Coordinates of C-alpha atoms and ligand atoms in Angstrom, one line a residue:
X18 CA 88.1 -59.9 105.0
X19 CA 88.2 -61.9 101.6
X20 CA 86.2 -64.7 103.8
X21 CA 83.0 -62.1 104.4
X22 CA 83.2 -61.2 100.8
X23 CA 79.8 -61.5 99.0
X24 CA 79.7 -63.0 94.9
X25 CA 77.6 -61.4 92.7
X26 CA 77.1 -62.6 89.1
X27 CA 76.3 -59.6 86.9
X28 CA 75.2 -59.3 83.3
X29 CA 77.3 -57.0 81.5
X30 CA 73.8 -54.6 80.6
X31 CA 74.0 -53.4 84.3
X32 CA 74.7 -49.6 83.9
X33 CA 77.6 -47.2 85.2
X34 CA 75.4 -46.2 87.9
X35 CA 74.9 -49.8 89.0
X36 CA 78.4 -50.2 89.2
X37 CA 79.4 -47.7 91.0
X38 CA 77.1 -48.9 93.8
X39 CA 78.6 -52.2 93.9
X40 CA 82.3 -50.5 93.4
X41 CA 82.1 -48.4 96.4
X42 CA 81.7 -51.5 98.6
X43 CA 84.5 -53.8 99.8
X44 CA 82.4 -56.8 100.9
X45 CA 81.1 -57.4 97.2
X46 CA 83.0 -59.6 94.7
X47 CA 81.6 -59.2 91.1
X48 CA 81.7 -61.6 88.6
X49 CA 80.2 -60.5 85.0
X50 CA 78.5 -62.0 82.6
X51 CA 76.9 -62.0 79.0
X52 CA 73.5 -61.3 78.7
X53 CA 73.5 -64.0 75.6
X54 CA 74.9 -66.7 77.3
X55 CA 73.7 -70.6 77.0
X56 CA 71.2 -71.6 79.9
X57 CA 73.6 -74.7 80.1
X58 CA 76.7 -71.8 80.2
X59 CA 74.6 -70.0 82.8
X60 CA 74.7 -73.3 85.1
X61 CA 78.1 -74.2 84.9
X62 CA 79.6 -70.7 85.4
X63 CA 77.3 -70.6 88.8
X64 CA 79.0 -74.3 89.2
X65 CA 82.1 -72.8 89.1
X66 CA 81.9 -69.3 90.7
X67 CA 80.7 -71.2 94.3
X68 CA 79.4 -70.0 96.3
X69 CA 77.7 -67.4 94.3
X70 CA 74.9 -65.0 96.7
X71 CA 73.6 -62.8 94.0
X72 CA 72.5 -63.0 90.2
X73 CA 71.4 -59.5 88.3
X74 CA 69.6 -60.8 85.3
X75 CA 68.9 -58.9 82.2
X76 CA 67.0 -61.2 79.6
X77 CA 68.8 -64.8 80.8
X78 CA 66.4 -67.1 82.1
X79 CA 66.5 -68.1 85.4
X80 CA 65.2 -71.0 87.5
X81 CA 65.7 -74.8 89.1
X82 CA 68.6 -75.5 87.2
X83 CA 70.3 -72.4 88.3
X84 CA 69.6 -72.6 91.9
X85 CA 70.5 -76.3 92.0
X86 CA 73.9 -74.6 90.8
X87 CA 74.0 -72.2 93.6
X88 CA 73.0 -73.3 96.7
X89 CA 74.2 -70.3 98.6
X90 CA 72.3 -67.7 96.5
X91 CA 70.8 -64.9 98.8
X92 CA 69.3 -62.8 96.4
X93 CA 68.2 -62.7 92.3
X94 CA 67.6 -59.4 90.9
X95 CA 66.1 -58.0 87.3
X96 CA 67.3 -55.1 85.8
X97 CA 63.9 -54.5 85.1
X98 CA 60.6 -55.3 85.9
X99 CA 59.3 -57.9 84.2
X100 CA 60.3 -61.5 85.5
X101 CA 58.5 -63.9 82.8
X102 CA 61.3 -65.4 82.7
X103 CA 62.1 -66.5 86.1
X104 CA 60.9 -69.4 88.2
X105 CA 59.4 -67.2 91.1
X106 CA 58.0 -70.2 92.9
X107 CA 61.0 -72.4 92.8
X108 CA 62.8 -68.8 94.1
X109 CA 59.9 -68.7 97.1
X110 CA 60.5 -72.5 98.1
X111 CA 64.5 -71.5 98.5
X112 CA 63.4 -68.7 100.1
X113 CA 65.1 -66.3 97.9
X114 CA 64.1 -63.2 96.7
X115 CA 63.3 -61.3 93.5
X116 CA 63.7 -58.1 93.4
X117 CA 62.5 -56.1 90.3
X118 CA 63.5 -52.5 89.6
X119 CA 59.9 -50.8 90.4
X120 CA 59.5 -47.6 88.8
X121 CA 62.7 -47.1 87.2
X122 CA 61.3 -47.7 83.2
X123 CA 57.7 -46.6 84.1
X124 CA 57.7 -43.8 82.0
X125 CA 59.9 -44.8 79.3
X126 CA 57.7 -47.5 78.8
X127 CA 54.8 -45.2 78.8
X128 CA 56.3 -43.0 76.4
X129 CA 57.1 -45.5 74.2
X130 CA 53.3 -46.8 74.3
X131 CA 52.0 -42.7 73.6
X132 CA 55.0 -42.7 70.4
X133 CA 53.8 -45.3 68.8
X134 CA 49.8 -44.3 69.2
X135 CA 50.9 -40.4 67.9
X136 CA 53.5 -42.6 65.0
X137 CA 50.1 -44.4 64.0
X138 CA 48.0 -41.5 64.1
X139 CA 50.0 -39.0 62.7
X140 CA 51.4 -41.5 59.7
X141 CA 54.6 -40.5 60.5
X142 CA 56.6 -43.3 58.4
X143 CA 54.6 -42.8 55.7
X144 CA 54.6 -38.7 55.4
X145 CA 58.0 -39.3 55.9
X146 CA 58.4 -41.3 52.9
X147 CA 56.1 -39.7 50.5
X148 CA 58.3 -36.2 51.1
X149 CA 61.3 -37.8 51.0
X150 CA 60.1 -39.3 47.2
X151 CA 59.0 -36.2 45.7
X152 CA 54.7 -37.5 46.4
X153 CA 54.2 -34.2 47.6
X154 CA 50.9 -34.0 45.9
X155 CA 49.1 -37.3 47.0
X156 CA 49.5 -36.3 50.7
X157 CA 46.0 -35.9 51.2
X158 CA 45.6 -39.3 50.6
X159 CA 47.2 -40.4 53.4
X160 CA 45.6 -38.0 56.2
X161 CA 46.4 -38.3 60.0
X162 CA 44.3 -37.9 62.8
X163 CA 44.1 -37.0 66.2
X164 CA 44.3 -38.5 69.8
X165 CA 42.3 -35.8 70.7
X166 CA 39.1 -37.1 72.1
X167 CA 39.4 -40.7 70.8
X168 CA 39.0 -43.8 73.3
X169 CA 41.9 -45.4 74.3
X170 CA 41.9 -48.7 76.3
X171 CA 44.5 -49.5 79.1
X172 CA 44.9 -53.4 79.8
X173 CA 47.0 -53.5 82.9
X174 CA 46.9 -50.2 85.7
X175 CA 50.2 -51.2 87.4
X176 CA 53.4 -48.9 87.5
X177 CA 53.4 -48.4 83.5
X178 CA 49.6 -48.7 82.7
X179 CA 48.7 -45.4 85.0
X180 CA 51.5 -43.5 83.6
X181 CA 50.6 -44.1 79.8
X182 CA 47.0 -43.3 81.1
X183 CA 47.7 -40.3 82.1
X184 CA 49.9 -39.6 79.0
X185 CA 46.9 -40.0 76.8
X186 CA 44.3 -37.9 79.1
X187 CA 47.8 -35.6 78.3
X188 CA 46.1 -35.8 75.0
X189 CA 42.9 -35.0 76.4
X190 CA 41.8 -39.1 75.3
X191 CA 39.0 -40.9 76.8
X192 CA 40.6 -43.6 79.0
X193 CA 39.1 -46.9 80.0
X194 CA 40.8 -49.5 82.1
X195 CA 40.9 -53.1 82.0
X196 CA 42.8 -54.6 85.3
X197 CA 40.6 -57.1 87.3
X198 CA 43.7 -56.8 90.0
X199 CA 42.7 -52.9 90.6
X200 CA 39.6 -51.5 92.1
X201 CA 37.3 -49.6 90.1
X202 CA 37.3 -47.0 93.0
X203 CA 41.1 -46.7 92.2
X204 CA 40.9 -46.9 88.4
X205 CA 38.1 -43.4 88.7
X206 CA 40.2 -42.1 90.7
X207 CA 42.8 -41.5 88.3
X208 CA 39.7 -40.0 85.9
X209 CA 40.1 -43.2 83.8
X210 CA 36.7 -45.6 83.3
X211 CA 37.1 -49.1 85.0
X212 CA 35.3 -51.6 82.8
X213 CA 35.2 -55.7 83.7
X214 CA 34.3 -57.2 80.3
X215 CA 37.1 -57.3 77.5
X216 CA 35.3 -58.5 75.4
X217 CA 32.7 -56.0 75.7
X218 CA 34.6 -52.9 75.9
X219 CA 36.5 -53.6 72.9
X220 CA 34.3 -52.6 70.0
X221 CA 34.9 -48.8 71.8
X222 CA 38.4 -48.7 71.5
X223 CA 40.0 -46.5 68.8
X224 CA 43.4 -47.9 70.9
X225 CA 44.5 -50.7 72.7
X226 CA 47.6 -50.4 74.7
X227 CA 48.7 -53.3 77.0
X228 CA 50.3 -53.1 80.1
X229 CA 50.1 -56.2 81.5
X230 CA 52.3 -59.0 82.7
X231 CA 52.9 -62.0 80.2
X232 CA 51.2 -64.8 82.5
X233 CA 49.4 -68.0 81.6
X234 CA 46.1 -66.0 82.0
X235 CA 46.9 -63.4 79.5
X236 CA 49.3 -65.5 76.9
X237 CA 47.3 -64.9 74.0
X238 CA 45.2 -62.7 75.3
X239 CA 44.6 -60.8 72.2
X240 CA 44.0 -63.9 69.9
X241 CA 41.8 -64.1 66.7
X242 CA 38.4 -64.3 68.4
X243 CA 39.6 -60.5 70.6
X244 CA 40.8 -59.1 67.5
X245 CA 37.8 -59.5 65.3
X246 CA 35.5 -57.3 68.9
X247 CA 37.8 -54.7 68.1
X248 CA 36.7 -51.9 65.5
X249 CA 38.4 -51.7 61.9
X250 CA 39.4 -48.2 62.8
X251 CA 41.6 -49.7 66.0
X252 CA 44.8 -50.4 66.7
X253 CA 46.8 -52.6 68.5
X254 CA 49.9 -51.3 71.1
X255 CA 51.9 -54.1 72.6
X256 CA 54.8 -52.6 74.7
X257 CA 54.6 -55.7 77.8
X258 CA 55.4 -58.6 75.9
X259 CA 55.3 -60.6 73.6
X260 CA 52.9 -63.3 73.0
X261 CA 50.5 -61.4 74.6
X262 CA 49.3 -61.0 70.7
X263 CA 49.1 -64.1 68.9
X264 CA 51.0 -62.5 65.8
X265 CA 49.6 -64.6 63.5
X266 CA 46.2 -63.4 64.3
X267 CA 47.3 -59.9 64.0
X268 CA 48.6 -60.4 61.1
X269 CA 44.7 -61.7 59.7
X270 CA 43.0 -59.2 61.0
X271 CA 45.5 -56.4 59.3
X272 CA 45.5 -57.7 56.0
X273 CA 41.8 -58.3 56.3
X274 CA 41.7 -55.0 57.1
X275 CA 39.7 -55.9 60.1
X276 CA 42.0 -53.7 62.7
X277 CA 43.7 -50.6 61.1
X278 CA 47.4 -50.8 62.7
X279 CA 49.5 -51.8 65.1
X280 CA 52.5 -50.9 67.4
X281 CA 55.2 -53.5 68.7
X282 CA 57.8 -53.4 70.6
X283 CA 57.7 -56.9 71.6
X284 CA 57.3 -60.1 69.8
X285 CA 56.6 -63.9 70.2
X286 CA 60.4 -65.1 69.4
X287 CA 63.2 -62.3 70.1
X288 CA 64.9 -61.5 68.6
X289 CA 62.1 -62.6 65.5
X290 CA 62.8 -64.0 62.8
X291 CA 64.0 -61.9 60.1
X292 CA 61.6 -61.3 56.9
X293 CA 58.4 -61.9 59.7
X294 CA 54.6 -61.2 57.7
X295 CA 54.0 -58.4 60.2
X296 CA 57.2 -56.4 59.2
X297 CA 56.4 -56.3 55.5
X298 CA 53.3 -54.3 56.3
X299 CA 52.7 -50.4 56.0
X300 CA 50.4 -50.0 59.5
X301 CA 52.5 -52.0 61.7
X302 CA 55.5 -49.8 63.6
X303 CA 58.5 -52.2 65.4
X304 CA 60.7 -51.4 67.9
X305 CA 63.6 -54.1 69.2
X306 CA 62.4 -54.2 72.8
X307 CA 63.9 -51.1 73.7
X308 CA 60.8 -49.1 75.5
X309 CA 62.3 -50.2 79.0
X310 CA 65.7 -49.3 78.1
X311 CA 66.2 -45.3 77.7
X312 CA 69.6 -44.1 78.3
X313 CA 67.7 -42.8 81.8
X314 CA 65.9 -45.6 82.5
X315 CA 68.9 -48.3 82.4
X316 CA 70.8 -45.9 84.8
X317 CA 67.7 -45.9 87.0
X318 CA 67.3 -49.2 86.1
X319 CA 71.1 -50.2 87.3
X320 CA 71.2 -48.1 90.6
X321 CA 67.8 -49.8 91.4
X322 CA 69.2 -53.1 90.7
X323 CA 71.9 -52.4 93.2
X324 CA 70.2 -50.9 96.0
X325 CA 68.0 -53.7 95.5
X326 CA 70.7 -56.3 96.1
X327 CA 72.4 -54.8 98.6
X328 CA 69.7 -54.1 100.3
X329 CA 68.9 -57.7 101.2
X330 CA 72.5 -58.6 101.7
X331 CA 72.8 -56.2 104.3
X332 CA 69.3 -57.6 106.5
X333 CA 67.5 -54.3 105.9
X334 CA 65.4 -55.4 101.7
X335 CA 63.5 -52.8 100.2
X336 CA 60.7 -54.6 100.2
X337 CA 58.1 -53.2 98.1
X338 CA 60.7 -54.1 95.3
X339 CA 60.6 -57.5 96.2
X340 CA 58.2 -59.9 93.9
X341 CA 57.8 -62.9 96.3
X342 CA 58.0 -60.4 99.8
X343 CA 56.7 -63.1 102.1
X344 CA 60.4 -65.1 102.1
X345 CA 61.5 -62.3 104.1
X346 CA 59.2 -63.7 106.8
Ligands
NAD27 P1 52.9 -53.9 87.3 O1 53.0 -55.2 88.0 O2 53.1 -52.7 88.1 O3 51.5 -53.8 86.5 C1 50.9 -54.8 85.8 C2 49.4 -54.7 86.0 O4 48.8 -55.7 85.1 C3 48.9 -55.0 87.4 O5 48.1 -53.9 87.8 C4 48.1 -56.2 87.3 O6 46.9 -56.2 88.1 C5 47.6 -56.2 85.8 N1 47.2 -57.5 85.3 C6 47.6 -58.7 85.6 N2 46.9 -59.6 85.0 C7 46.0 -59.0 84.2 C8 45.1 -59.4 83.2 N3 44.8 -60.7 83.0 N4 44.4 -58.4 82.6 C9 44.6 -57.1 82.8 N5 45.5 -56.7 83.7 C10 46.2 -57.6 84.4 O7 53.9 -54.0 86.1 P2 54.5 -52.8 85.2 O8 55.8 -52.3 85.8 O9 53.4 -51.8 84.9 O10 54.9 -53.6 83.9 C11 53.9 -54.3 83.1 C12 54.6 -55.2 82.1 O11 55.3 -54.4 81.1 C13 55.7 -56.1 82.7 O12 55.2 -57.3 83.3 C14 56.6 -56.3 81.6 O13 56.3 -57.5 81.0 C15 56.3 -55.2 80.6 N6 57.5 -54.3 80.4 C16 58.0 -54.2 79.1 C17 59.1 -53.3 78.9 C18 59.7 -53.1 77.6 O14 60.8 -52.7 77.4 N7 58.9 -53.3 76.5 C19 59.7 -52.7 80.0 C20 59.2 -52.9 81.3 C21 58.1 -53.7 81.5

């Protein structure tokens, strides 16, 4: 029995649900591990654990090194979707697949992108504060505003870009759409605008949100010369990733007072570096990477992760989960 057992290497973020899954079979062995370890740890705890079939990764990088470690590995999973981090070409010439969790932080993460364009709007940090230190009087100073019938621009119409779309027509917004992946046929027919020119859409925007992968096409995407198209009035929501943004730049153009705000969630370095420019301002609302990770959407997340895995261990992959489907032949 113990011969046919499968290893799987498991950070410890995998949630209850996850476990369970892998619990209720006898033909899985689970080894678990931190989410901060050392690439070098990562290697040699592979090293030792041989032969290893399975890796669930949550933030740990993963790549040659790692499968030089584990020549046995059938399958490498992300509890979550996106895979920046992972070497999905040296994964495709092994033959091994990534799976990614689909759907299961969608709409956190589009929630997260509509809370931080109604924070913005509504000045909610600031109201807030000026209550809370007896300012009651100058609160006209600091008015909000609506989402109702602003512009909103969507850069990426994959799982999480639709659903924060149709949060913000939710909001009764106009909606444009950026994605040269996605037909504009596909893009109307979600009642959003395609448009094919960044750089000429952006002086409509009253908001920007970004939904798309961090790749070498869109690192630094939203550099100086982006920023300075958009209008004075816009701002900036960055719940993908980080260097999407070159901070630096957005930093400029906010104490220019060439954009009016922004919304992270993401960041160049993570965790960054403590006492960062953007922090210190008033229009700029942070988050620690947390839109994915919703008490629901880790327990989606997890059970996804495991179905995932165990899928393709048992010959039968789900593969519209699957990043690099064509190693299944
Ligand atoms: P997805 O693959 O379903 O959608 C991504 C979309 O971006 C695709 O439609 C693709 O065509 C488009 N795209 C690719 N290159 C583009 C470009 N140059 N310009 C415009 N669009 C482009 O992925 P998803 O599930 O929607 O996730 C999107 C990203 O969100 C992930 O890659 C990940 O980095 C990020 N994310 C962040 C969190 C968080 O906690 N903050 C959680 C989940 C995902």
């Amino acid at each position: 029995m113990a011969t046919n057992k499968k290893k799987l290497l498991i950070t410890e973020s995998m949630s209850q649900l996850g476990w369970e899954l892998f619990n209720a079979r006898d033909d899985i062995e689970i080894v678990e591990f931190s989410n901060l370890i050392s690439a070098a740890d990562f290697s040699k705890l592979i090293e030792e654990q041989a032969p290893v079939h399975g890796v669930a990764l949550g933030a740990t990088r993963f790549g040659e090194p790692e499968l030089e470690a584990s020549r046995d590995m059938k399958v490498v999973a992300r509890i979550g979707v996106g895979y920046d981090a992972v070497d999905v070409a040296a994964l495709s010439k092994r033959k091994v697949p990534l799976m990614i969790a689909g759907t299961a932080n969608s709409p956190s993460v589009a929630e997260q992108a509509l809370f931080m364009m109604l924070t913005l709007a509504k000045r909610a940090v600031e109201l807030h504060a000026l209550v809370k230190d007896g300012k009651w009087s100058t609160r006209l100073g600091l008015l909000p505003f609506d989402l109702f019938g602003k512009t909103v621009l969507v850069v990426g119409f994959g799982r999480i870009g639709t659903r924060t779309a149709k949060r913000c027509q939710a909001m009764e917004m106009n909606v444009l759409v950026y994605d040269p992946y996605v037909s504009a046929d596909t893009i109307k027919a979600a009642g959003c605008e395609p448009v094919s020119d960044l750089d000429a859409v952006l002086p409509r925007a009253d908001f920007v949100s970004l939904h798309c992968p961090k790749t070498p096409e869109t690192t630094g995407l939203f550099n100086a010369a982006r920023i300075a198209r958009m209008k004075p009035s816009a701002y900036l929501i960055n719940t993908a990733r980080g260097g999407i943004i070159v901070e630096a730049a957005l930093h400029d153009a906010l104490v220019s007072g060439k954009l009016a705000g922004a919304g992270l969630d993401v960041f160049e370095a993570e965790p960054p570096p403590l006492g960062h420019a953007l922090f210190e301002l008033p229009n700029v609302i942070i988050a620690p990477h947390v839109a994915g990770v919703t008490r629901e959407a880790l327990d989606r997340m997890g059970a996804q992760t495991a179905r995932n895995m165990l899928s393709v261990l048992d010959g039968e992959p789900i593969k519209q989960n699957a990043v690099n489907a064509d190693v299944f032949g």
